[in-house]
Every structure is written in C-alpha cells, then in structure tokens.
Short mmCIF file of C-alpha atoms in Angstrom, two decimals:
data_model
loop_
_atom_site.label_atom_id
_atom_site.label_comp_id
_atom_site.label_asym_id
_atom_site.label_seq_id
_atom_site.Cartn_x
_atom_site.Cartn_y
_atom_site.Cartn_z
CA UNK A 1 -110.35 -34.32 -30.01
CA UNK A 2 -113.41 -34.77 -32.25
CA UNK A 3 -111.39 -36.73 -34.84
CA UNK A 4 -110.72 -39.69 -32.56
CA UNK A 5 -114.19 -41.25 -32.58
CA UNK A 6 -114.78 -41.21 -36.37
CA UNK A 7 -111.22 -42.42 -36.99
CA UNK A 8 -111.79 -45.38 -34.67
CA UNK A 9 -115.14 -46.09 -36.35
CA UNK A 10 -113.64 -46.16 -39.85
CA UNK A 11 -110.70 -48.32 -38.78
CA UNK A 12 -113.01 -50.83 -37.10
CA UNK A 13 -115.32 -50.95 -40.13
CA UNK A 14 -112.39 -51.51 -42.49
CA UNK A 15 -110.96 -54.21 -40.21
CA UNK A 16 -114.35 -55.92 -40.01
CA UNK A 17 -114.67 -56.02 -43.78
CA UNK A 18 -111.10 -57.29 -44.13
CA UNK A 19 -111.82 -60.08 -41.66
CA UNK A 20 -109.18 -58.92 -39.18
CA UNK A 21 -111.50 -57.87 -36.35
CA UNK A 22 -112.25 -61.29 -34.87
CA UNK A 23 -110.21 -62.73 -32.01
CA UNK A 24 -111.66 -66.18 -32.68
CA UNK A 25 -109.86 -66.16 -36.04
CA UNK A 26 -106.44 -65.10 -34.73
CA UNK A 27 -106.96 -61.42 -35.47
CA UNK A 28 -107.63 -58.19 -33.57
CA UNK A 29 -110.26 -57.52 -30.97
CA UNK A 30 -112.07 -54.19 -31.27
CA UNK A 31 -110.30 -53.07 -28.10
CA UNK A 32 -106.88 -53.73 -29.65
CA UNK A 33 -107.82 -51.67 -32.70
CA UNK A 34 -108.85 -48.78 -30.45
CA UNK A 35 -105.51 -48.94 -28.62
CA UNK A 36 -103.69 -49.01 -31.97
CA UNK A 37 -105.48 -45.84 -33.05
CA UNK A 38 -104.70 -44.12 -29.74
CA UNK A 39 -101.05 -45.15 -29.97
CA UNK A 40 -100.81 -43.78 -33.50
CA UNK A 41 -102.34 -40.49 -32.37
CA UNK A 42 -99.79 -40.36 -29.54
CA UNK A 43 -96.67 -41.34 -31.47
CA UNK A 44 -97.37 -41.38 -35.20
CA UNK A 45 -98.09 -37.69 -35.80
CA UNK A 46 -95.93 -34.61 -35.31
CA UNK A 47 -96.99 -32.94 -33.13
CA UNK A 48 -99.09 -35.57 -31.39
CA UNK A 49 -102.87 -35.57 -31.22
CA UNK A 50 -103.40 -37.32 -27.88
CA UNK A 51 -101.48 -37.47 -24.59
CA UNK A 52 -101.13 -40.40 -22.23
CA UNK A 53 -103.82 -39.99 -19.58
CA UNK A 54 -101.80 -42.10 -17.15
CA UNK A 55 -98.82 -39.80 -17.56
CA UNK A 56 -100.77 -36.54 -17.47
CA UNK A 57 -103.21 -37.56 -14.70
CA UNK A 58 -101.35 -40.23 -12.70
CA UNK A 59 -103.58 -40.05 -9.62
CA UNK A 60 -106.77 -40.41 -11.62
CA UNK A 61 -105.53 -43.24 -13.84
CA UNK A 62 -103.06 -45.09 -11.61
CA UNK A 63 -102.34 -48.68 -12.61
CA UNK A 64 -103.56 -49.91 -9.21
CA UNK A 65 -107.05 -48.49 -9.65
CA UNK A 66 -109.96 -50.71 -10.63
CA UNK A 67 -111.08 -49.59 -14.09
CA UNK A 68 -114.59 -50.82 -13.30
CA UNK A 69 -114.93 -48.08 -10.69
CA UNK A 70 -113.58 -45.20 -12.77
CA UNK A 71 -116.10 -42.39 -13.09
CA UNK A 72 -115.53 -41.26 -16.67
CA UNK A 73 -118.21 -38.58 -16.38
CA UNK A 74 -116.02 -36.46 -14.10
CA UNK A 75 -114.18 -33.76 -16.09
CA UNK A 76 -110.40 -33.79 -16.14
CA UNK A 77 -108.41 -30.85 -14.85
CA UNK A 78 -107.23 -28.56 -17.61
CA UNK A 79 -103.46 -29.10 -17.99
CA UNK A 80 -101.09 -26.17 -18.01
CA UNK A 81 -100.37 -24.69 -21.42
CA UNK A 82 -96.72 -25.66 -21.01
CA UNK A 83 -97.76 -29.32 -20.67
CA UNK A 84 -100.01 -29.43 -23.73
CA UNK A 85 -98.09 -30.07 -26.93
CA UNK A 86 -100.85 -31.78 -28.89
CA UNK A 87 -101.71 -29.45 -31.74
CA UNK A 88 -101.69 -31.59 -34.89
CA UNK A 89 -104.10 -30.10 -37.45
CA UNK A 90 -104.31 -32.97 -39.93
CA UNK A 91 -107.66 -33.70 -41.52
CA UNK A 92 -109.53 -36.87 -40.66
CA UNK A 93 -108.62 -38.32 -44.05
CA UNK A 94 -104.94 -37.52 -43.56
CA UNK A 95 -105.00 -39.22 -40.17
CA UNK A 96 -106.56 -42.35 -41.66
CA UNK A 97 -103.87 -42.53 -44.34
CA UNK A 98 -101.25 -41.90 -41.68
CA UNK A 99 -102.65 -44.66 -39.47
CA UNK A 100 -102.44 -47.21 -42.27
CA UNK A 101 -98.95 -46.01 -43.21
CA UNK A 102 -97.78 -46.21 -39.59
CA UNK A 103 -98.66 -49.88 -39.21
CA UNK A 104 -97.86 -50.83 -42.80
CA UNK A 105 -94.48 -49.20 -43.26
CA UNK A 106 -93.15 -47.84 -39.98
CA UNK A 107 -93.13 -51.26 -38.31
CA UNK A 108 -90.83 -53.91 -39.72
CA UNK A 109 -90.12 -57.34 -38.35
CA UNK A 110 -86.51 -58.48 -37.96
CA UNK A 111 -85.06 -55.05 -38.71
CA UNK A 112 -82.66 -53.07 -36.55
CA UNK A 113 -83.24 -49.95 -38.65
CA UNK A 114 -87.03 -49.80 -38.56
CA UNK A 115 -89.02 -47.13 -36.76
CA UNK A 116 -90.71 -49.92 -34.82
CA UNK A 117 -90.18 -53.66 -34.72
CA UNK A 118 -93.09 -56.00 -34.12
CA UNK A 119 -90.58 -58.51 -32.75
CA UNK A 120 -88.87 -56.13 -30.35
CA UNK A 121 -91.36 -53.51 -29.22
CA UNK A 122 -94.74 -53.27 -27.54
CA UNK A 123 -97.39 -50.57 -27.94
CA UNK A 124 -98.07 -48.77 -24.67
CA UNK A 125 -100.75 -46.07 -24.55
CA UNK A 126 -100.16 -46.00 -20.79
CA UNK A 127 -96.67 -44.61 -21.35
CA UNK A 128 -97.53 -42.89 -24.62
CA UNK A 129 -94.68 -44.58 -26.47
CA UNK A 130 -93.19 -47.82 -27.69
CA UNK A 131 -91.41 -49.97 -25.14
CA UNK A 132 -89.33 -53.13 -25.16
CA UNK A 133 -91.79 -56.02 -25.09
CA UNK A 134 -89.55 -57.98 -22.71
CA UNK A 135 -90.05 -55.31 -20.04
CA UNK A 136 -93.83 -55.31 -20.43
CA UNK A 137 -94.04 -59.10 -20.51
CA UNK A 138 -92.34 -59.34 -17.10
CA UNK A 139 -94.53 -56.81 -15.34
CA UNK A 140 -97.33 -57.67 -12.96
CA UNK A 141 -100.32 -55.34 -12.58
CA UNK A 142 -98.99 -54.20 -9.20
CA UNK A 143 -95.76 -52.97 -10.74
CA UNK A 144 -93.63 -55.94 -9.72
CA UNK A 145 -91.92 -58.29 -12.12
CA UNK A 146 -92.81 -61.79 -13.18
CA UNK A 147 -89.67 -63.69 -14.06
CA UNK A 148 -91.29 -66.89 -15.25
CA UNK A 149 -94.59 -68.39 -16.25
CA UNK A 150 -95.24 -70.15 -19.53
CA UNK A 151 -98.85 -68.98 -19.71
CA UNK A 152 -97.88 -65.32 -19.28
CA UNK A 153 -95.05 -65.48 -21.85
CA UNK A 154 -97.28 -67.23 -24.38
CA UNK A 155 -99.34 -64.04 -24.68
CA UNK A 156 -96.45 -62.19 -26.33
CA UNK A 157 -96.15 -63.62 -29.81
CA UNK A 158 -96.86 -61.72 -33.04
CA UNK A 159 -97.78 -58.21 -31.89
CA UNK A 160 -97.79 -56.77 -28.39
CA UNK A 161 -100.39 -54.19 -27.32
CA UNK A 162 -100.23 -53.47 -23.61
CA UNK A 163 -103.49 -53.27 -21.70
CA UNK A 164 -103.04 -49.98 -19.79
CA UNK A 165 -104.19 -51.30 -16.41
CA UNK A 166 -103.46 -55.04 -16.33
CA UNK A 167 -100.28 -55.00 -18.49
CA UNK A 168 -101.52 -58.05 -20.40
CA UNK A 169 -101.32 -58.26 -24.18
CA UNK A 170 -104.69 -57.37 -25.72
CA UNK A 171 -103.48 -58.84 -29.03
CA UNK A 172 -102.61 -62.27 -27.62
CA UNK A 173 -105.32 -63.71 -29.87
CA UNK A 174 -102.99 -63.14 -32.84
CA UNK A 175 -100.89 -66.28 -32.49
CA UNK A 176 -100.79 -67.56 -36.08
CA UNK A 177 -97.78 -66.20 -38.00
CA UNK A 178 -99.43 -66.77 -41.40
CA UNK A 179 -102.51 -64.81 -40.35
CA UNK A 180 -100.33 -62.01 -38.98
CA UNK A 181 -98.39 -61.84 -42.26
CA UNK A 182 -101.71 -61.53 -44.09
CA UNK A 183 -102.78 -58.77 -41.69
CA UNK A 184 -99.59 -56.80 -42.37
CA UNK A 185 -100.14 -57.22 -46.10
CA UNK A 186 -103.69 -55.91 -45.67
CA UNK A 187 -102.35 -52.75 -44.02
CA UNK A 188 -99.80 -52.19 -46.80
CA UNK A 189 -102.36 -52.68 -49.56
CA UNK A 190 -104.93 -50.48 -47.81
CA UNK A 191 -102.40 -47.68 -47.41
CA UNK A 192 -101.40 -47.87 -51.07
CA UNK A 193 -105.05 -47.91 -52.12
CA UNK A 194 -106.17 -44.95 -50.04
CA UNK A 195 -103.02 -42.90 -50.58
CA UNK A 196 -103.36 -43.18 -54.36
CA UNK A 197 -107.15 -42.93 -54.78
CA UNK A 198 -108.29 -40.95 -51.69
CA UNK A 199 -111.52 -42.93 -52.08
CA UNK A 200 -112.89 -44.19 -48.76
CA UNK A 201 -115.69 -46.19 -50.37
CA UNK A 202 -113.19 -48.03 -52.53
CA UNK A 203 -111.13 -48.81 -49.43
CA UNK A 204 -114.17 -50.26 -47.67
CA UNK A 205 -115.31 -52.20 -50.73
CA UNK A 206 -112.78 -54.90 -49.96
CA UNK A 207 -112.38 -58.64 -49.69
CA UNK A 208 -111.31 -60.46 -46.52
CA UNK A 209 -107.72 -61.52 -46.14
CA UNK A 210 -106.69 -64.96 -47.33
CA UNK A 211 -104.08 -67.12 -45.66
CA UNK A 212 -101.93 -69.57 -47.56
CA UNK A 213 -102.74 -73.13 -46.58
CA UNK A 214 -100.84 -76.40 -47.10
CA UNK A 215 -100.89 -78.00 -50.56
CA UNK A 216 -101.00 -74.61 -52.27
CA UNK A 217 -104.53 -73.74 -51.22
CA UNK A 218 -105.81 -70.78 -49.25
CA UNK A 219 -108.27 -70.03 -46.50
CA UNK A 220 -110.49 -66.95 -46.40
CA UNK A 221 -110.43 -65.69 -42.83
CA UNK A 222 -113.92 -64.18 -42.90
CA UNK A 223 -116.75 -63.35 -45.24
CA UNK A 224 -116.80 -59.75 -46.39
CA UNK A 225 -120.11 -58.00 -45.70
CA UNK A 226 -120.63 -55.20 -48.17
#
C-alpha cells in the first residue's frame, strides 16, 4: 500500500521533533515506531490496511528463519481474493489522525474497559493483533516458554512491542514512567492539534516533551530541530 511509507516518514519526523525518537533518552527507537504504524494499519482501521505477513505467508516468514537471510526482493504470492480483506480507503491525512488517536485515546493504562491497555497488552504485528503481554514475555524465539529470568522480564515495563522474529520487546528502552507519561501526553496533544486544525506544518512545528523533575523543575528530553 503506497500510504505506508509516507505515513511512517511523517510519524518518525514528528517523533523526532517531539524528542521521543531516541532510545538513549528512554523513548522509542525508529524500529518501534515503524511497528506501531504497522500495528495501527492492521488493527486500528476498519477494514484493515495491512495483513500479518507471518500469518498470510507462514513458510516465508516463519519465526525460526534468520531475518538476515530473507530475500525481500522476491515477490510474494498473490493471496486468494477470499483471504484479502484489506480495503480501507482512508486518505493519508485521515490515517495520520487515526494513528495519533489510536495511541492517544484507544489505549488506557489501568482500565478494564479500554480498547487496549498498556499495562495488560502487547503489540504483535506477527499475529496482527494485540496479545497478553505475559504470554509474549514468556516466549523464546524457538516457540518454547521461558518461565523465569530477571533480565528477560525487565524488558516488559511501560509499553510492549513484540519483535516479530525474536519475541523481544523493541520498546524496552522506555523504562522511565515519567517519560512514558509525557509521551502519552504528546500523542493526545498531537491528535487534538491535528484533528482540529488539519495543519501538518503546525503539528511538526512543535517543542520537545518535558518531564517533571524533583523540586518542581522540568527536563526537556531533546532539542527540537525546526
């Protein structure tokens, strides 16, 4: 779908300007942002925009394969019409607003009534759906289960984004609760801004997030490059 690449580009540019695209500062890696966009396009639109490649082409994208040896230049087999239900016709702008809305308002921490709970669920583009984070956190890359291991469990803190082949959490860099709260606020404010103004330049003309610090001060997470 031609809309995927520009949507990813805009999301990454916005995240960079907001200072939430830097794993060294307890925020997202670019890879995590890409997986978030793919997940939204799988689960956040009706009908969906993208399928799960692992589900549709299990032999080609099996979890046991080495991603370094995948030949991405080989064309995929055309799925049967009965298997293709991905016909969303939203504009690129509508998808961007929907992406921000999805992560700003459809996910709620500590809520049993939310569409998605950051505390309960993990994002899985491999399965094309949300899944209980406890299940993902116990899985080994070979499909077995890991019942213990402090290092492994420590990866699953604020937000869980499953790496499709290794089952690790690509968002394990987000370990600071105050930074994560600021990130969620950034999504809510960005959605409100774009939904009301429909002005992309205004959305990108932003300041980096600030995190409350002890003694009533604050810390700017990154410098905004305009």
